[in-house]
Coordinates of N, CA and C in Angstrom, one line a residue:
X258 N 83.8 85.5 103.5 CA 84.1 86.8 103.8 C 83.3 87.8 103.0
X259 N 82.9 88.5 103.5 CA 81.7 89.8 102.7 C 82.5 91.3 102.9
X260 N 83.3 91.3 101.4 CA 83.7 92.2 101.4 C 82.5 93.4 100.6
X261 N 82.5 95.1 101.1 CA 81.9 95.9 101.0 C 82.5 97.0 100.5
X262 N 82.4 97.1 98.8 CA 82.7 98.2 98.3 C 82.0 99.3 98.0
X263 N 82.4 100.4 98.7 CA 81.5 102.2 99.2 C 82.3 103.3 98.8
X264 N 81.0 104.0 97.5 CA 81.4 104.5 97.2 C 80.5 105.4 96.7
X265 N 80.7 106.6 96.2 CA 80.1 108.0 96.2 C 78.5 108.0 95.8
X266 N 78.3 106.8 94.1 CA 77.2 106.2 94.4 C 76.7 104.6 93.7
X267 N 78.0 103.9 94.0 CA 78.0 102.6 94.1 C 78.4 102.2 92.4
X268 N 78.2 103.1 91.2 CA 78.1 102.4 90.0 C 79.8 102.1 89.9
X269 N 80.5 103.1 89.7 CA 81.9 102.6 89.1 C 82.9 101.7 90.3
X270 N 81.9 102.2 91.4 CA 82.7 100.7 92.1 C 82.2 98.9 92.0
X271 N 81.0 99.4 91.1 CA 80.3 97.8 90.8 C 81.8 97.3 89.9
X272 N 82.0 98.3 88.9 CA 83.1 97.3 87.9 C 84.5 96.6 88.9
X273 N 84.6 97.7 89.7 CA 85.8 97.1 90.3 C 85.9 95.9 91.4
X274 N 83.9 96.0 91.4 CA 83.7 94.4 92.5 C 84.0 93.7 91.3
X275 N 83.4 93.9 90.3 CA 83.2 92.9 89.4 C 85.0 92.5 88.7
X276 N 85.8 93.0 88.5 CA 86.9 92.8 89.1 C 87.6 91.9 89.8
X277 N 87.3 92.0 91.0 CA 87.8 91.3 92.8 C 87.1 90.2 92.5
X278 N 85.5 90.2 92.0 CA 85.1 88.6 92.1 C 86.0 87.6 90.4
X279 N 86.4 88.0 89.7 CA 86.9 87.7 88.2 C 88.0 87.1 88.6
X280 N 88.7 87.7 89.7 CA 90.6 87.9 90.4 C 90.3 86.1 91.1
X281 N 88.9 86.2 92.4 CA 88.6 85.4 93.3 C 88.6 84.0 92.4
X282 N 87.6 84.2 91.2 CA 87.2 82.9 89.9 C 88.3 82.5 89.5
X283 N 89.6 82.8 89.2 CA 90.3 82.8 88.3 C 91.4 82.1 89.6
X284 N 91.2 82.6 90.9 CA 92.5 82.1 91.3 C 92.4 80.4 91.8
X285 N 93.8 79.7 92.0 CA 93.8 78.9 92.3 C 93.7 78.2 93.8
X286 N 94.0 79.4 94.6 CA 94.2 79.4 95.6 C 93.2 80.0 96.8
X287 N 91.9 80.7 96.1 CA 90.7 81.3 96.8 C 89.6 80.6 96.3
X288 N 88.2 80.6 96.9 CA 87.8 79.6 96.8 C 86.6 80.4 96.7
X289 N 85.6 80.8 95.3 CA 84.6 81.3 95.4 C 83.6 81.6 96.4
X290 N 83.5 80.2 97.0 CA 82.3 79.9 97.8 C 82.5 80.6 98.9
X291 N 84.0 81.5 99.3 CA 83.7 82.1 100.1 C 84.0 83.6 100.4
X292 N 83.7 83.7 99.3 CA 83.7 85.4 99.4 C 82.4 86.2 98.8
X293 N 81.7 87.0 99.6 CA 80.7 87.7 98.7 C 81.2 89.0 99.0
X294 N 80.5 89.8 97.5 CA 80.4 91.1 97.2 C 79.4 92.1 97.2
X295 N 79.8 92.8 98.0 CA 78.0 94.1 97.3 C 79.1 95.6 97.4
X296 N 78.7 96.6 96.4 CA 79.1 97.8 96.0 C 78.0 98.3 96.3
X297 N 77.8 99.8 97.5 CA 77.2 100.6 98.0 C 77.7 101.9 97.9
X298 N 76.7 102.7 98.3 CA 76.6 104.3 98.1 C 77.1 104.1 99.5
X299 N 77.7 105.6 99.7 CA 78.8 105.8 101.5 C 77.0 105.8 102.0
X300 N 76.0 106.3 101.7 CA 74.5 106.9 102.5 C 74.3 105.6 102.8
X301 N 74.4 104.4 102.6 CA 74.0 102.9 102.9 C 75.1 102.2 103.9
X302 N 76.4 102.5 103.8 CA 76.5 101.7 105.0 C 76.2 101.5 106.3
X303 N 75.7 102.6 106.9 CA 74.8 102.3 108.2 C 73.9 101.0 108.4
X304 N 73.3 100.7 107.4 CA 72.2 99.9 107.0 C 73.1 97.8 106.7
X305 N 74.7 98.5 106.0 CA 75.1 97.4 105.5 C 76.2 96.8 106.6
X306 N 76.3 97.6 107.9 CA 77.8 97.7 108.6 C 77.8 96.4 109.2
X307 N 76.4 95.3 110.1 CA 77.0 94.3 110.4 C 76.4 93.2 109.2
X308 N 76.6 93.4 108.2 CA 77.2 92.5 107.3 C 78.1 92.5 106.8
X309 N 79.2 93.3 107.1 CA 80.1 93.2 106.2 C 81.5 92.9 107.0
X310 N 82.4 92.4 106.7 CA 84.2 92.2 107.1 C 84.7 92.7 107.2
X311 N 84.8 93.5 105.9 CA 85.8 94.4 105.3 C 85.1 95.6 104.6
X312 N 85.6 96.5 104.3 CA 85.0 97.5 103.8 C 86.0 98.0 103.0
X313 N 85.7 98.7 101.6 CA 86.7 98.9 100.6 C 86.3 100.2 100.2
X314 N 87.2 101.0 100.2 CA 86.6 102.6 99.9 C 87.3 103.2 98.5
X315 N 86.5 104.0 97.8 CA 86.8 104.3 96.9 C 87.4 105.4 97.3
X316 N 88.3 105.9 96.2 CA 89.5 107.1 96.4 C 88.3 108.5 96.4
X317 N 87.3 108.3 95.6 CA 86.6 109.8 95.4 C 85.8 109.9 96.8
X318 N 85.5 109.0 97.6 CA 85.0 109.3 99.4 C 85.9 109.4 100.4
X319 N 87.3 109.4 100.0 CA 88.4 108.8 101.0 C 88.3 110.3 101.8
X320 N 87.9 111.3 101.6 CA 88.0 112.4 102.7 C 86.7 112.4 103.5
X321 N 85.7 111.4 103.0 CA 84.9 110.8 104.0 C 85.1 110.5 105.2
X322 N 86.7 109.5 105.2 CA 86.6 108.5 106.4 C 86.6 109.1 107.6
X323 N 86.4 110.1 107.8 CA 86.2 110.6 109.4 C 84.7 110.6 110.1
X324 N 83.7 110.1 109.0 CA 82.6 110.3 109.0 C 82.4 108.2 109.1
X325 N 83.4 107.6 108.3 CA 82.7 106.2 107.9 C 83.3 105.8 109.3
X326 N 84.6 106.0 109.3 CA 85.1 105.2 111.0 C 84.2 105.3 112.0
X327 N 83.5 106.5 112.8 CA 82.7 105.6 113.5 C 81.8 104.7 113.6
X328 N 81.5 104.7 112.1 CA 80.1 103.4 111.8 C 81.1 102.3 111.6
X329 N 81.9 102.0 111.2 CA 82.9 100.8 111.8 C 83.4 100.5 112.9
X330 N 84.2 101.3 113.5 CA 84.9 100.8 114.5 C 83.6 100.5 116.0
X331 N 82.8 100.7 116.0 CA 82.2 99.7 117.4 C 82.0 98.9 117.0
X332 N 82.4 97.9 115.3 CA 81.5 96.6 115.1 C 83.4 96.2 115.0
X333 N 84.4 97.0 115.4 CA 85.6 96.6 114.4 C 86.3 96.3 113.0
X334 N 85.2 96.4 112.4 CA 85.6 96.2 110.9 C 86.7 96.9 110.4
X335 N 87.3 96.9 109.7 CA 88.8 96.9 109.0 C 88.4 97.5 107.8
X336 N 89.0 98.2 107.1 CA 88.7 99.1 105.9 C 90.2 99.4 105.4
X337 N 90.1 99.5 104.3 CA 91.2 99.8 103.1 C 90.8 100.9 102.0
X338 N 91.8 102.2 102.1 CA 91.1 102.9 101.2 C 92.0 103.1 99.6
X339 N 90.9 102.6 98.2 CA 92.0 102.4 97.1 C 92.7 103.5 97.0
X340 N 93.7 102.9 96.1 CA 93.9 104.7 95.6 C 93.6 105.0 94.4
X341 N 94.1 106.2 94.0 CA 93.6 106.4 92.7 C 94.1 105.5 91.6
X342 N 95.2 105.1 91.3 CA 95.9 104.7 90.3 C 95.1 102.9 90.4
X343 N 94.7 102.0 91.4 CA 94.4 101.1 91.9 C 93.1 101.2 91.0
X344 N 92.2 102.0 91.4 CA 91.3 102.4 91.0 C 90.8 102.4 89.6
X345 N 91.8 103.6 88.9 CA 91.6 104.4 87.5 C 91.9 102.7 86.8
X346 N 92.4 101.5 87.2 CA 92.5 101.0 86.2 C 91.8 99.6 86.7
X347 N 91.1 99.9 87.5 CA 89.9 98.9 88.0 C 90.4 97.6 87.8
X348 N 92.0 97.7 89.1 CA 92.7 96.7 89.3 C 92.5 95.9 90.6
X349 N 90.7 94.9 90.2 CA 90.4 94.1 91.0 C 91.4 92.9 91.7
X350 N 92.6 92.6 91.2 CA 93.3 91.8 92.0 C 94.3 92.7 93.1
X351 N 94.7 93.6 92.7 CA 95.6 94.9 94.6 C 94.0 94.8 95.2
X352 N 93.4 95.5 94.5 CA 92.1 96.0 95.9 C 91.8 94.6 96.3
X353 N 91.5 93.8 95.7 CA 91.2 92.6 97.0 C 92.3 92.2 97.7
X354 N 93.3 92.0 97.0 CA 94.9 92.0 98.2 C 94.7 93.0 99.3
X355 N 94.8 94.5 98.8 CA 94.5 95.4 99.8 C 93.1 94.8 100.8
X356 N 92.4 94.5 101.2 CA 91.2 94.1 101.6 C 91.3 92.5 102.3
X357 N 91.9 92.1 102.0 CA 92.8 90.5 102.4 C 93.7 91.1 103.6
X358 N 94.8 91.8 103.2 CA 95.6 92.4 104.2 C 94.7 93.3 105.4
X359 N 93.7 94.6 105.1 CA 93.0 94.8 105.8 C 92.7 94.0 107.4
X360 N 92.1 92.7 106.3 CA 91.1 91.7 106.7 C 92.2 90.9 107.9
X361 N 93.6 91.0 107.3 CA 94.2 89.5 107.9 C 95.1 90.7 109.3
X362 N 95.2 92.0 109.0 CA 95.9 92.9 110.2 C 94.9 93.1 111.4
X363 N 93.6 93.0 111.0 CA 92.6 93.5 111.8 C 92.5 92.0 112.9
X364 N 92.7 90.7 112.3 CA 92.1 89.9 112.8 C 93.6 89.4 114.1
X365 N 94.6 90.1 113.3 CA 95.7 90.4 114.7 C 95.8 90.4 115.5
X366 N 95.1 91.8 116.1 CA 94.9 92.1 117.0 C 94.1 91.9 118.0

């Protein structure tokens, strides 16, 4: 699964991939080999939209998403936006649950 964290310009969301991948290493029950990460600026997802599953948005673009949904939704991709408190303490195991859930509601339907 290639989850895609976007964000205003990708640096403080690198810690919180780095994070999500630490959560993925550590668990017993997820399996490295299949999850990849990349942390982007919101100006790049056009470029990153069909590589990715999931999309993870940071709280400081979240009044973006009227602008990011239509570059997702004709590929369907599923998006989760953190919040702040998720965020401020670059709590890579919610955001990838958040992003899991995303991932597992979208595939619902």
């Amino acid at each position: 699964m290639r989850i895609v964290l976007c964000c205003a310009g990708g640096f403080s969301t690198t810690m919180l991939m780095e994070n999500m991948k630490k959560t993925v290493k550590e668990s017993a029950k997820l399996n490295e080999s299949d999850f990849d990460f990349i942390a982007i600026p919101v100006e790049m997802l056009p470029q990153e939209v069909e590589n990715c599953d999931v999309l993870v948005v940071g709280p400081q673009i979240a009044h973006k998403i009227d602008t990011i949904t239509p570059i997702l939704e004709p590929h369907g991709i599923p998006y989760t936006i953190i919040d702040r408190d998720t965020y401020g303490k670059m709590d890579g195991a919610t955001a990838l649950k958040m992003a899991l859930i995303a991932h597992r509601k979208a595939n619902m339907k």
